[in-house]
Amino acid sequence: MISKILIANRGEIALRIIRTCKEMGIKTVAVHSTVDQDAMHVRMADETVCIGPPRSHGRKDSYLSYSAIISACEITGAQAIHPGYGFLSENAEFVEQVEDHEIIFIGPSAHHIRMMGDKISAKKVMSELGVPCVPGPNESLNSPEEAKTIAQEIGYPVIVKAAAGGGGRGMKIVHNKSEFSEAFQTAQQEAIASFGNGEVYLEKFLSNGRHIEIQILADNFGNAVHLGERDCTLQRRHQKLLEESPSPVISSKVRAEIGKICTHAITNMGYSSAGTIEFLYHEGEFNFIEMNTRLQVEHPVTEAIFGIDLVREQINIAAGNPLSFKQNSLKPSGHAIEVRINAEALPNFRPCPGQVDIYHSPGGLGIRMDSSLYNGYTIPQDYDSLVGKLIAHSTDRSRAIAKLKRALEELIVHPIATTAPLFQEILKDKEFINSEYDIHWLERWIKNHYG
Ligand code: ADP
């Protein structure tokens, strides 16, 4: 059994993990950078260790420092590390070092993280296991000339993507062959700058799809289940802003079919822990794009409709326990929607760090606010601008929308500008209400509303 966990993260997700640990009677260790010494996750943990400055020139900073985090485990006697999302959560090298120190990593094996971290190898593995993938060769591109030949075969438009991609970076859409040289070069440069790996690949650009992802859980005994889908179609710059479950465009029959394909693939590759298999759902077909081998930001919508704590399940799996439920005992209920509250000023989404004088969290039946804000907290400029996630759960989609609108009105993060007003507008939109949108809808909507 695990009795002490170190959380290698910050912000709302660190707090969220601490909450589950407390409910399980597990002691927690918060690590933090110097700017985070007054952060809520630090206040809530049983023990804390400062692991350095937020940014150190030319070196991996605190939350990215393998040695600082592993040392913090050794000093405090934490037996396991929960990585949250981002930072080191999908870093196979870190996982290997953690395991070398006989510390449990709460997540999949380094082998699976590496396999899925390279999007080309992920597509190769998934297609061999019978998962439908976005059309395109599962090979890296050597030159724009080679890319032109492939594009001719699969048909324009196509998209050049970074094999090591993440966070919507390193992607370039190509509409015709004259655009290739530039797109190839820009994607490659962006990939080197962001990921230190310039490998790029090509796939068909699916122009009006929806982003639908399947949540899976698997243990070390060959048991795997799926917990339905999340629809994350509302995106800006390939980044999710609103997520819901179930998807308004998926029937229970389709859900069961794709769920079965996913659990089959997961079982066959020997994966364990939580994971998300991401698809573009285009003209009634699922097309695999990538797999995230960690907890997702948007996991609370799944927790809401299934009544399952995914972090508790991750911990149980890492502790060597079998899954405590079977597929046929999983029954979703109602509808849940999450919006990401970013400290950003509209209309241009400019980051707005600074001191929060008044914070008021929405509440009431079916409302969950995951945030580490409090009165007097200063949002540092060093990290991304996500300061909270507001989740509404009700009997059906229209009631969940009504509940979310009501909750957004209650939210106060004074005087910091947030993305809350954006959602108040979107939730009123006829096309949103009728679920008539694709992955490009929000970009157009933002242009029409904010110019
Ligand atoms: P990242 O890992 O950077 O998040 P993904 O491969 O998950 O990248 O893609 C993120 C988003 O980019 C998708 O949800 C979708 O909106 C868009 N996208 C990715 N691949 C394609 C494609 N082949 N066609 C159309 N849009 C795509």
CSV table of C-alpha atoms and ligand atoms in Angstrom, one decimal:
chain,number,residue,atom,x,y,z
A,1,MET,CA,0.0,0.0,0.0
A,2,ILE,CA,1.1,3.5,-0.7
A,3,SER,CA,1.0,5.8,2.4
A,4,LYS,CA,2.7,9.0,1.2
A,5,ILE,CA,2.5,10.6,-2.3
A,6,LEU,CA,4.5,13.5,-3.6
A,7,ILE,CA,2.6,15.6,-6.1
A,8,ALA,CA,5.0,16.8,-8.8
A,9,ASN,CA,2.7,19.7,-10.0
A,10,ARG,CA,1.1,22.9,-8.9
A,11,GLY,CA,-2.2,24.8,-9.2
A,12,GLU,CA,-5.6,23.3,-9.3
A,13,ILE,CA,-4.4,19.8,-10.3
A,14,ALA,CA,-2.0,19.6,-7.3
A,15,LEU,CA,-4.9,20.5,-5.0
A,16,ARG,CA,-7.2,18.1,-6.7
A,17,ILE,CA,-4.8,15.2,-6.2
A,18,ILE,CA,-4.2,16.2,-2.6
A,19,ARG,CA,-8.0,16.0,-2.0
A,20,THR,CA,-8.2,12.4,-3.1
A,21,CYS,CA,-5.1,11.4,-1.2
A,22,LYS,CA,-6.6,12.8,2.0
A,23,GLU,CA,-9.8,10.9,1.4
A,24,MET,CA,-7.8,7.8,1.0
A,25,GLY,CA,-5.8,8.4,4.2
A,26,ILE,CA,-2.6,8.9,2.2
A,27,LYS,CA,-0.1,11.6,3.4
A,28,THR,CA,0.9,14.2,0.8
A,29,VAL,CA,4.1,16.1,-0.1
A,30,ALA,CA,3.8,19.3,-2.1
A,31,VAL,CA,6.8,20.5,-4.0
A,32,HIS,CA,6.9,24.1,-5.1
A,33,SER,CA,8.9,26.8,-6.8
A,34,THR,CA,10.0,29.9,-4.9
A,35,VAL,CA,7.1,31.9,-6.5
A,36,ASP,CA,4.6,29.3,-5.3
A,37,GLN,CA,5.4,29.3,-1.6
A,38,ASP,CA,2.0,30.8,-0.8
A,39,ALA,CA,0.1,28.6,-3.2
A,40,MET,CA,-3.0,26.7,-2.0
A,41,HIS,CA,-1.5,23.2,-2.8
A,42,VAL,CA,1.4,24.1,-0.5
A,43,ARG,CA,-1.0,25.1,2.3
A,44,MET,CA,-3.0,21.9,2.0
A,45,ALA,CA,-0.3,19.3,1.8
A,46,ASP,CA,1.1,17.5,4.9
A,47,GLU,CA,4.7,18.3,4.0
A,48,THR,CA,6.3,20.8,1.6
A,49,VAL,CA,9.6,21.0,-0.1
A,50,CYS,CA,10.9,24.1,-2.1
A,51,ILE,CA,12.5,22.9,-5.3
A,52,GLY,CA,14.0,26.0,-6.7
A,53,PRO,CA,13.2,29.1,-8.8
A,54,PRO,CA,10.4,29.0,-11.4
A,55,ARG,CA,12.9,29.5,-14.2
A,56,SER,CA,16.7,28.9,-14.2
A,57,HIS,CA,18.5,29.9,-17.3
A,58,GLY,CA,19.5,27.0,-19.5
A,59,ARG,CA,18.4,24.4,-16.9
A,60,LYS,CA,15.2,22.6,-16.2
A,61,ASP,CA,13.3,24.5,-13.6
A,62,SER,CA,11.7,23.3,-10.3
A,63,TYR,CA,8.7,21.4,-11.6
A,64,LEU,CA,10.8,20.1,-14.5
A,65,SER,CA,13.8,19.1,-12.4
A,66,TYR,CA,14.1,15.3,-12.1
A,67,SER,CA,16.8,15.5,-9.4
A,68,ALA,CA,14.9,18.1,-7.3
A,69,ILE,CA,11.7,16.0,-7.3
A,70,ILE,CA,13.4,12.7,-6.7
A,71,SER,CA,15.5,14.2,-3.9
A,72,ALA,CA,12.3,15.6,-2.3
A,73,CYS,CA,10.8,12.1,-2.4
A,74,GLU,CA,13.9,10.7,-0.6
A,75,ILE,CA,14.0,13.4,2.0
A,76,THR,CA,10.3,13.0,2.9
A,77,GLY,CA,10.0,9.3,2.4
A,78,ALA,CA,7.3,9.6,-0.2
A,79,GLN,CA,6.8,6.2,-1.9
A,80,ALA,CA,5.1,7.4,-5.0
A,81,ILE,CA,4.9,10.4,-7.4
A,82,HIS,CA,1.7,11.7,-9.0
A,83,PRO,CA,2.7,13.9,-11.9
A,84,GLY,CA,-0.7,15.5,-12.7
A,85,TYR,CA,-0.8,16.8,-16.3
A,86,GLY,CA,1.8,18.8,-18.2
A,87,PHE,CA,5.4,19.2,-16.7
A,88,LEU,CA,6.9,15.7,-16.3
A,89,SER,CA,3.6,13.7,-16.7
A,90,GLU,CA,4.6,12.3,-20.1
A,91,ASN,CA,8.3,12.2,-19.8
A,92,ALA,CA,9.6,8.6,-20.1
A,93,GLU,CA,13.2,9.5,-19.1
A,94,PHE,CA,11.9,10.9,-15.8
A,95,VAL,CA,9.8,7.8,-15.2
A,96,GLU,CA,12.8,5.6,-15.7
A,97,GLN,CA,14.8,7.6,-13.2
A,98,VAL,CA,11.9,7.5,-10.7
A,99,GLU,CA,11.8,3.7,-11.0
A,100,ASP,CA,15.5,3.4,-10.7
A,101,HIS,CA,15.1,5.0,-7.3
A,102,GLU,CA,12.4,2.5,-6.4
A,103,ILE,CA,9.7,5.1,-6.3
A,104,ILE,CA,6.3,4.3,-7.8
A,105,PHE,CA,5.3,6.5,-10.7
A,106,ILE,CA,1.5,6.9,-10.7
A,107,GLY,CA,0.9,6.5,-14.4
A,108,PRO,CA,1.8,4.1,-17.2
A,109,SER,CA,5.3,2.5,-17.8
A,110,ALA,CA,8.1,4.5,-19.4
A,111,HIS,CA,7.7,2.1,-22.4
A,112,HIS,CA,4.1,3.1,-23.1
A,113,ILE,CA,4.8,6.8,-22.5
A,114,ARG,CA,7.6,6.7,-25.1
A,115,MET,CA,5.5,4.7,-27.5
A,116,MET,CA,2.6,7.2,-27.4
A,117,GLY,CA,4.8,10.3,-27.0
A,118,ASP,CA,6.0,9.9,-30.5
A,119,LYS,CA,2.8,10.4,-32.5
A,120,ILE,CA,4.1,8.5,-35.5
A,121,SER,CA,4.8,5.4,-33.5
A,122,ALA,CA,1.5,5.9,-31.7
A,123,LYS,CA,-0.4,5.8,-35.0
A,124,LYS,CA,1.6,2.8,-36.2
A,125,VAL,CA,0.8,0.8,-33.0
A,126,MET,CA,-2.9,1.9,-32.9
A,127,SER,CA,-3.5,1.0,-36.5
A,128,GLU,CA,-1.9,-2.4,-36.0
A,129,LEU,CA,-4.3,-2.9,-33.1
A,130,GLY,CA,-7.3,-2.2,-35.2
A,131,VAL,CA,-7.9,1.5,-34.2
A,132,PRO,CA,-9.0,3.6,-37.1
A,133,CYS,CA,-6.4,6.4,-37.7
A,134,VAL,CA,-6.4,9.7,-39.7
A,135,PRO,CA,-5.4,8.9,-43.3
A,136,GLY,CA,-1.6,9.4,-44.0
A,137,PRO,CA,1.6,7.3,-43.9
A,138,ASN,CA,2.9,6.5,-40.4
A,139,GLU,CA,6.4,7.7,-41.3
A,140,SER,CA,8.3,10.9,-40.8
A,141,LEU,CA,8.8,13.3,-43.7
A,142,ASN,CA,12.3,13.8,-45.1
A,143,SER,CA,11.6,16.7,-47.5
A,144,PRO,CA,8.9,18.9,-48.9
A,145,GLU,CA,9.2,17.0,-52.2
A,146,GLU,CA,8.3,13.7,-50.5
A,147,ALA,CA,5.5,15.4,-48.7
A,148,LYS,CA,4.0,16.7,-52.0
A,149,THR,CA,3.9,13.2,-53.5
A,150,ILE,CA,2.1,11.9,-50.4
A,151,ALA,CA,-0.3,14.8,-50.4
A,152,GLN,CA,-1.1,14.1,-54.0
A,153,GLU,CA,-2.1,10.5,-53.0
A,154,ILE,CA,-4.2,11.4,-50.0
A,155,GLY,CA,-5.6,14.6,-51.4
A,156,TYR,CA,-5.5,18.2,-50.2
A,157,PRO,CA,-5.9,19.8,-47.7
A,158,VAL,CA,-3.2,18.1,-45.5
A,159,ILE,CA,-1.6,18.9,-42.2
A,160,VAL,CA,2.1,18.8,-41.3
A,161,LYS,CA,2.4,17.8,-37.6
A,162,ALA,CA,5.3,17.5,-35.2
A,163,ALA,CA,5.9,13.9,-34.1
A,164,ALA,CA,6.7,15.1,-30.6
A,165,GLY,CA,3.8,17.6,-30.7
A,166,GLY,CA,1.7,18.9,-27.8
A,167,GLY,CA,-0.3,21.9,-26.8
A,168,GLY,CA,-1.4,22.5,-30.4
A,169,ARG,CA,2.1,23.5,-31.5
A,170,GLY,CA,4.0,22.5,-34.6
A,171,MET,CA,1.0,22.0,-36.9
A,172,LYS,CA,0.7,23.6,-40.3
A,173,ILE,CA,-2.3,23.2,-42.7
A,174,VAL,CA,-1.4,22.9,-46.4
A,175,HIS,CA,-4.1,23.6,-49.0
A,176,ASN,CA,-2.0,23.2,-52.2
A,177,LYS,CA,1.5,22.2,-53.3
A,178,SER,CA,2.8,25.8,-53.5
A,179,GLU,CA,2.4,26.1,-49.7
A,180,PHE,CA,4.5,23.1,-48.9
A,181,SER,CA,8.1,24.3,-48.6
A,182,GLU,CA,7.1,27.1,-46.2
A,183,ALA,CA,4.7,24.9,-44.1
A,184,PHE,CA,7.3,22.1,-43.9
A,185,GLN,CA,10.0,24.5,-42.7
A,186,THR,CA,7.8,26.3,-40.2
A,187,ALA,CA,6.4,23.1,-38.7
A,188,GLN,CA,9.9,21.7,-38.4
A,189,GLN,CA,11.3,24.9,-36.8
A,190,GLU,CA,8.4,25.1,-34.4
A,191,ALA,CA,8.9,21.5,-33.5
A,192,ILE,CA,12.6,22.0,-32.8
A,193,ALA,CA,12.0,25.1,-30.7
A,194,SER,CA,9.2,23.6,-28.7
A,195,PHE,CA,10.2,20.0,-28.4
A,196,GLY,CA,13.8,19.8,-29.4
A,197,ASN,CA,12.9,17.3,-32.1
A,198,GLY,CA,12.2,18.4,-35.6
A,199,GLU,CA,10.6,15.2,-36.9
A,200,VAL,CA,7.4,16.0,-38.7
A,201,TYR,CA,4.7,13.8,-40.4
A,202,LEU,CA,1.8,14.3,-42.7
A,203,GLU,CA,-1.9,13.5,-42.4
A,204,LYS,CA,-5.2,14.3,-44.1
A,205,PHE,CA,-6.6,17.6,-42.8
A,206,LEU,CA,-10.1,16.8,-41.6
A,207,SER,CA,-11.9,20.1,-42.2
A,208,ASN,CA,-15.1,19.8,-40.2
A,209,GLY,CA,-14.6,17.1,-37.6
A,210,ARG,CA,-15.3,17.0,-33.9
A,211,HIS,CA,-12.7,16.2,-31.3
A,212,ILE,CA,-13.9,13.2,-29.3
A,213,GLU,CA,-11.8,11.3,-26.9
A,214,ILE,CA,-12.3,8.1,-25.0
A,215,GLN,CA,-11.3,7.7,-21.4
A,216,ILE,CA,-9.8,4.4,-20.5
A,217,LEU,CA,-8.5,2.7,-17.3
A,218,ALA,CA,-6.4,-0.4,-17.2
A,219,ASP,CA,-4.7,-2.4,-14.4
A,220,ASN,CA,-1.7,-4.6,-14.3
A,221,PHE,CA,-3.8,-7.8,-14.6
A,222,GLY,CA,-5.1,-7.3,-18.1
A,223,ASN,CA,-8.4,-5.7,-17.1
A,224,ALA,CA,-9.4,-2.6,-19.1
A,225,VAL,CA,-12.6,-0.5,-19.2
A,226,HIS,CA,-13.6,2.7,-21.0
A,227,LEU,CA,-15.6,5.5,-19.4
A,228,GLY,CA,-17.2,6.8,-22.5
A,229,GLU,CA,-16.2,9.9,-24.4
A,230,ARG,CA,-15.6,13.6,-23.9
A,231,ASP,CA,-16.4,16.0,-26.7
A,232,CYS,CA,-13.7,18.7,-26.8
A,233,THR,CA,-14.6,20.3,-30.1
A,234,LEU,CA,-14.6,23.9,-28.8
A,235,GLN,CA,-11.0,24.9,-29.3
A,236,ARG,CA,-8.9,28.0,-29.9
A,237,ARG,CA,-5.6,27.5,-31.6
A,238,HIS,CA,-6.0,23.7,-31.3
A,239,GLN,CA,-6.4,24.1,-27.5
A,240,LYS,CA,-9.6,23.0,-25.7
A,241,LEU,CA,-11.7,25.5,-23.9
A,242,LEU,CA,-15.0,23.7,-23.1
A,243,GLU,CA,-15.5,19.9,-22.8
A,244,GLU,CA,-18.6,17.9,-22.2
A,245,SER,CA,-19.7,14.3,-21.8
A,246,PRO,CA,-21.6,12.6,-23.3
A,247,SER,CA,-21.0,14.0,-26.8
A,248,PRO,CA,-24.2,15.4,-28.2
A,249,VAL,CA,-23.4,13.6,-31.5
A,250,ILE,CA,-22.7,10.0,-30.3
A,251,SER,CA,-25.3,7.3,-29.8
A,252,SER,CA,-24.9,4.6,-27.2
A,253,LYS,CA,-24.3,2.1,-29.9
A,254,VAL,CA,-21.4,4.1,-31.4
A,255,ARG,CA,-20.0,4.7,-27.9
A,256,ALA,CA,-20.0,1.0,-27.2
A,257,GLU,CA,-18.3,0.2,-30.5
A,258,ILE,CA,-15.5,2.7,-30.2
A,259,GLY,CA,-15.1,1.9,-26.5
A,260,LYS,CA,-14.6,-1.8,-27.3
A,261,ILE,CA,-12.0,-1.0,-30.0
A,262,CYS,CA,-10.1,1.2,-27.4
A,263,THR,CA,-10.2,-1.3,-24.6
A,264,HIS,CA,-9.1,-4.1,-27.0
A,265,ALA,CA,-6.1,-2.0,-28.1
A,266,ILE,CA,-5.2,-1.0,-24.5
A,267,THR,CA,-5.4,-4.6,-23.3
A,268,ASN,CA,-3.3,-5.9,-26.2
A,269,MET,CA,-0.5,-3.4,-25.7
A,270,GLY,CA,-0.4,-4.2,-22.0
A,271,TYR,CA,-1.1,-0.6,-20.9
A,272,SER,CA,-1.9,0.2,-17.3
A,273,SER,CA,-3.2,3.4,-15.6
A,274,ALA,CA,-5.6,6.0,-16.9
A,275,GLY,CA,-5.3,7.2,-20.5
A,276,THR,CA,-7.1,9.0,-23.2
A,277,ILE,CA,-7.4,8.0,-26.8
A,278,GLU,CA,-8.1,11.0,-28.9
A,279,PHE,CA,-10.0,11.0,-32.2
A,280,LEU,CA,-11.3,13.4,-34.8
A,281,TYR,CA,-14.9,12.3,-35.5
A,282,HIS,CA,-15.4,13.2,-39.1
A,283,GLU,CA,-18.4,12.2,-41.3
A,284,GLY,CA,-19.5,9.5,-38.9
A,285,GLU,CA,-16.0,7.9,-38.7
A,286,PHE,CA,-13.5,7.9,-35.8
A,287,ASN,CA,-9.9,8.9,-36.8
A,288,PHE,CA,-7.2,8.4,-34.1
A,289,ILE,CA,-4.9,11.4,-33.7
A,290,GLU,CA,-3.0,10.7,-30.5
A,291,MET,CA,-3.1,9.1,-27.0
A,292,ASN,CA,-2.4,11.0,-23.8
A,293,THR,CA,-0.8,8.8,-21.2
A,294,ARG,CA,-1.9,10.8,-18.2
A,295,LEU,CA,-4.8,12.4,-16.4
A,296,GLN,CA,-6.4,15.1,-18.7
A,297,VAL,CA,-7.4,18.6,-17.6
A,298,GLU,CA,-11.0,17.8,-18.6
A,299,HIS,CA,-11.2,14.5,-16.6
A,300,PRO,CA,-13.9,16.0,-14.1
A,301,VAL,CA,-16.7,15.7,-16.7
A,302,THR,CA,-16.1,11.9,-16.8
A,303,GLU,CA,-16.0,11.8,-13.0
A,304,ALA,CA,-19.3,13.7,-12.8
A,305,ILE,CA,-21.3,11.4,-15.1
A,306,PHE,CA,-19.8,8.1,-13.8
A,307,GLY,CA,-19.4,9.1,-10.1
A,308,ILE,CA,-15.8,7.7,-10.2
A,309,ASP,CA,-12.7,9.4,-8.9
A,310,LEU,CA,-10.1,8.9,-11.6
A,311,VAL,CA,-7.2,9.8,-9.3
A,312,ARG,CA,-8.3,7.2,-6.8
A,313,GLU,CA,-8.3,4.6,-9.6
A,314,GLN,CA,-4.8,5.7,-10.8
A,315,ILE,CA,-3.5,5.4,-7.2
A,316,ASN,CA,-5.1,1.9,-6.7
A,317,ILE,CA,-3.7,0.7,-10.0
A,318,ALA,CA,-0.2,2.0,-9.2
A,319,ALA,CA,-0.4,0.3,-5.8
A,320,GLY,CA,-0.9,-3.0,-7.7
A,321,ASN,CA,-4.6,-3.5,-7.1
A,322,PRO,CA,-7.0,-4.8,-9.8
A,323,LEU,CA,-9.7,-2.5,-11.1
A,324,SER,CA,-12.6,-2.6,-8.7
A,325,PHE,CA,-15.3,-2.6,-11.4
A,326,LYS,CA,-16.1,-4.3,-14.8
A,327,GLN,CA,-17.4,-2.6,-17.9
A,328,ASN,CA,-21.0,-3.6,-17.4
A,329,SER,CA,-21.1,-2.1,-14.0
A,330,LEU,CA,-20.2,1.4,-15.3
A,331,LYS,CA,-23.4,3.4,-15.8
A,332,PRO,CA,-23.2,7.1,-16.8
A,333,SER,CA,-25.8,9.5,-15.6
A,334,GLY,CA,-26.8,12.9,-16.9
A,335,HIS,CA,-24.6,15.4,-18.7
A,336,ALA,CA,-21.5,17.4,-17.6
A,337,ILE,CA,-19.8,20.4,-19.1
A,338,GLU,CA,-16.5,21.9,-18.1
A,339,VAL,CA,-15.2,25.4,-19.0
A,340,ARG,CA,-11.6,26.4,-18.5
A,341,ILE,CA,-11.3,29.7,-16.5
A,342,ASN,CA,-8.0,31.3,-17.7
A,343,ALA,CA,-6.7,34.5,-16.4
A,344,GLU,CA,-6.8,36.1,-19.8
A,345,ALA,CA,-8.3,39.4,-21.1
A,346,LEU,CA,-10.7,39.3,-24.0
A,347,PRO,CA,-10.8,40.0,-26.9
A,348,ASN,CA,-7.2,38.9,-27.5
A,349,PHE,CA,-6.7,36.4,-24.7
A,350,ARG,CA,-3.8,38.4,-23.2
A,351,PRO,CA,-2.5,36.7,-20.0
A,352,CYS,CA,-3.5,38.6,-16.9
A,353,PRO,CA,-1.4,37.6,-13.9
A,354,GLY,CA,-1.7,39.6,-10.7
A,355,GLN,CA,-3.3,39.8,-7.3
A,356,VAL,CA,-6.8,38.5,-6.7
A,357,ASP,CA,-8.5,40.8,-4.2
A,358,ILE,CA,-11.8,39.0,-4.1
A,359,TYR,CA,-12.4,35.4,-5.1
A,360,HIS,CA,-15.8,33.8,-4.9
A,361,SER,CA,-16.3,30.3,-6.0
A,362,PRO,CA,-19.7,29.2,-7.5
A,363,GLY,CA,-21.6,26.5,-5.7
A,364,GLY,CA,-24.9,24.7,-5.4
A,365,LEU,CA,-26.1,21.3,-6.5
A,366,GLY,CA,-24.1,19.8,-9.4
A,367,ILE,CA,-21.4,22.5,-9.4
A,368,ARG,CA,-17.7,21.7,-9.0
A,369,MET,CA,-15.1,24.4,-9.1
A,370,ASP,CA,-11.5,23.1,-9.2
A,371,SER,CA,-9.3,26.0,-8.5
A,372,SER,CA,-6.4,27.0,-6.2
A,373,LEU,CA,-7.4,30.7,-6.1
A,374,TYR,CA,-8.1,32.4,-2.8
A,375,ASN,CA,-8.5,36.0,-1.6
A,376,GLY,CA,-5.2,37.8,-1.7
A,377,TYR,CA,-3.5,35.2,-3.9
A,378,THR,CA,-1.1,36.5,-6.6
A,379,ILE,CA,-1.3,34.6,-9.9
A,380,PRO,CA,2.3,34.4,-11.0
A,381,GLN,CA,3.3,35.3,-14.5
A,382,ASP,CA,5.6,32.2,-14.8
A,383,TYR,CA,3.0,29.6,-15.6
A,384,ASP,CA,0.1,29.0,-17.9
A,385,SER,CA,-3.0,31.0,-17.3
A,386,LEU,CA,-5.5,28.3,-16.2
A,387,VAL,CA,-6.7,29.3,-12.8
A,388,GLY,CA,-9.8,27.1,-12.5
A,389,LYS,CA,-12.2,24.7,-14.1
A,390,LEU,CA,-15.9,25.1,-13.6
A,391,ILE,CA,-18.0,21.9,-14.1
A,392,ALA,CA,-21.8,21.7,-14.2
A,393,HIS,CA,-23.5,18.3,-13.9
A,394,SER,CA,-27.3,17.8,-14.4
A,395,THR,CA,-29.8,15.4,-15.8
A,396,ASP,CA,-29.5,16.5,-19.4
A,397,ARG,CA,-27.5,18.9,-21.6
A,398,SER,CA,-29.9,21.8,-21.5
A,399,ARG,CA,-30.1,21.7,-17.7
A,400,ALA,CA,-26.3,21.5,-17.5
A,401,ILE,CA,-26.0,24.6,-19.7
A,402,ALA,CA,-28.5,26.5,-17.5
A,403,LYS,CA,-26.6,25.4,-14.4
A,404,LEU,CA,-23.3,26.5,-15.9
A,405,LYS,CA,-24.6,29.9,-16.9
A,406,ARG,CA,-25.9,30.4,-13.4
A,407,ALA,CA,-22.6,29.3,-11.9
A,408,LEU,CA,-20.6,31.6,-14.2
A,409,GLU,CA,-22.6,34.6,-12.9
A,410,GLU,CA,-21.6,33.7,-9.3
A,411,LEU,CA,-17.8,33.5,-10.1
A,412,ILE,CA,-15.8,36.5,-8.9
A,413,VAL,CA,-12.0,36.8,-9.6
A,414,HIS,CA,-11.7,40.5,-8.9
A,415,PRO,CA,-9.9,42.4,-10.4
A,416,ILE,CA,-8.4,39.8,-12.7
A,417,ALA,CA,-9.8,39.4,-16.3
A,418,THR,CA,-10.8,35.9,-17.1
A,419,THR,CA,-12.3,33.9,-19.9
A,420,ALA,CA,-15.7,33.6,-18.0
A,421,PRO,CA,-17.5,36.2,-20.1
A,422,LEU,CA,-16.6,34.3,-23.2
A,423,PHE,CA,-18.5,31.2,-22.0
A,424,GLN,CA,-21.5,33.3,-20.9
A,425,GLU,CA,-21.8,34.3,-24.6
A,426,ILE,CA,-21.1,30.9,-26.1
A,427,LEU,CA,-23.6,29.2,-23.8
A,428,LYS,CA,-26.3,31.5,-25.3
A,429,ASP,CA,-25.4,30.8,-28.9
A,430,LYS,CA,-28.0,28.9,-30.9
A,431,GLU,CA,-25.4,26.8,-32.8
A,432,PHE,CA,-23.8,25.8,-29.5
A,433,ILE,CA,-27.1,25.0,-28.0
A,434,ASN,CA,-28.0,22.9,-31.0
A,435,SER,CA,-24.6,21.4,-31.0
A,436,GLU,CA,-24.0,22.4,-34.6
A,437,TYR,CA,-20.2,23.1,-34.6
A,438,ASP,CA,-16.9,21.6,-35.5
A,439,ILE,CA,-13.3,22.1,-34.4
A,440,HIS,CA,-13.0,25.4,-36.3
A,441,TRP,CA,-16.3,26.9,-35.1
A,442,LEU,CA,-14.9,28.7,-32.1
A,443,GLU,CA,-12.2,30.5,-34.0
A,444,ARG,CA,-14.8,31.9,-36.4
A,445,TRP,CA,-17.1,32.7,-33.5
A,446,ILE,CA,-14.4,34.7,-31.8
A,447,LYS,CA,-13.6,36.6,-35.0
A,448,ASN,CA,-17.2,37.5,-35.4
A,449,HIS,CA,-17.7,38.6,-31.8
A,450,TYR,CA,-14.4,40.3,-31.0
A,451,GLY,CA,-13.1,41.1,-34.5
B,1,ADP,P1,-1.6,18.3,-29.6
B,1,ADP,O1,-1.0,17.1,-29.1
B,1,ADP,O2,-0.7,19.4,-29.9
B,1,ADP,O3,-2.8,18.7,-28.7
B,1,ADP,P2,-3.4,16.8,-31.4
B,1,ADP,O4,-2.8,15.9,-32.4
B,1,ADP,O5,-4.0,16.3,-30.2
B,1,ADP,O6,-2.2,17.9,-31.0
B,1,ADP,O7,-4.4,17.8,-32.1
B,1,ADP,C1,-5.0,18.9,-31.5
B,1,ADP,C2,-6.1,19.5,-32.3
B,1,ADP,O8,-5.6,19.9,-33.6
B,1,ADP,C3,-7.2,18.5,-32.6
B,1,ADP,O9,-8.2,18.4,-31.6
B,1,ADP,C4,-7.8,19.2,-33.9
B,1,ADP,O10,-8.5,20.3,-33.6
B,1,ADP,C5,-6.5,19.7,-34.6
B,1,ADP,N1,-6.0,18.6,-35.5
B,1,ADP,C6,-5.0,17.7,-35.3
B,1,ADP,N2,-4.9,16.9,-36.4
B,1,ADP,C7,-5.8,17.3,-37.3
B,1,ADP,C8,-6.2,16.8,-38.6
B,1,ADP,N3,-5.6,15.8,-39.2
B,1,ADP,N4,-7.2,17.4,-39.2
B,1,ADP,C9,-7.8,18.5,-38.7
B,1,ADP,N5,-7.5,19.0,-37.5
B,1,ADP,C10,-6.5,18.4,-36.8
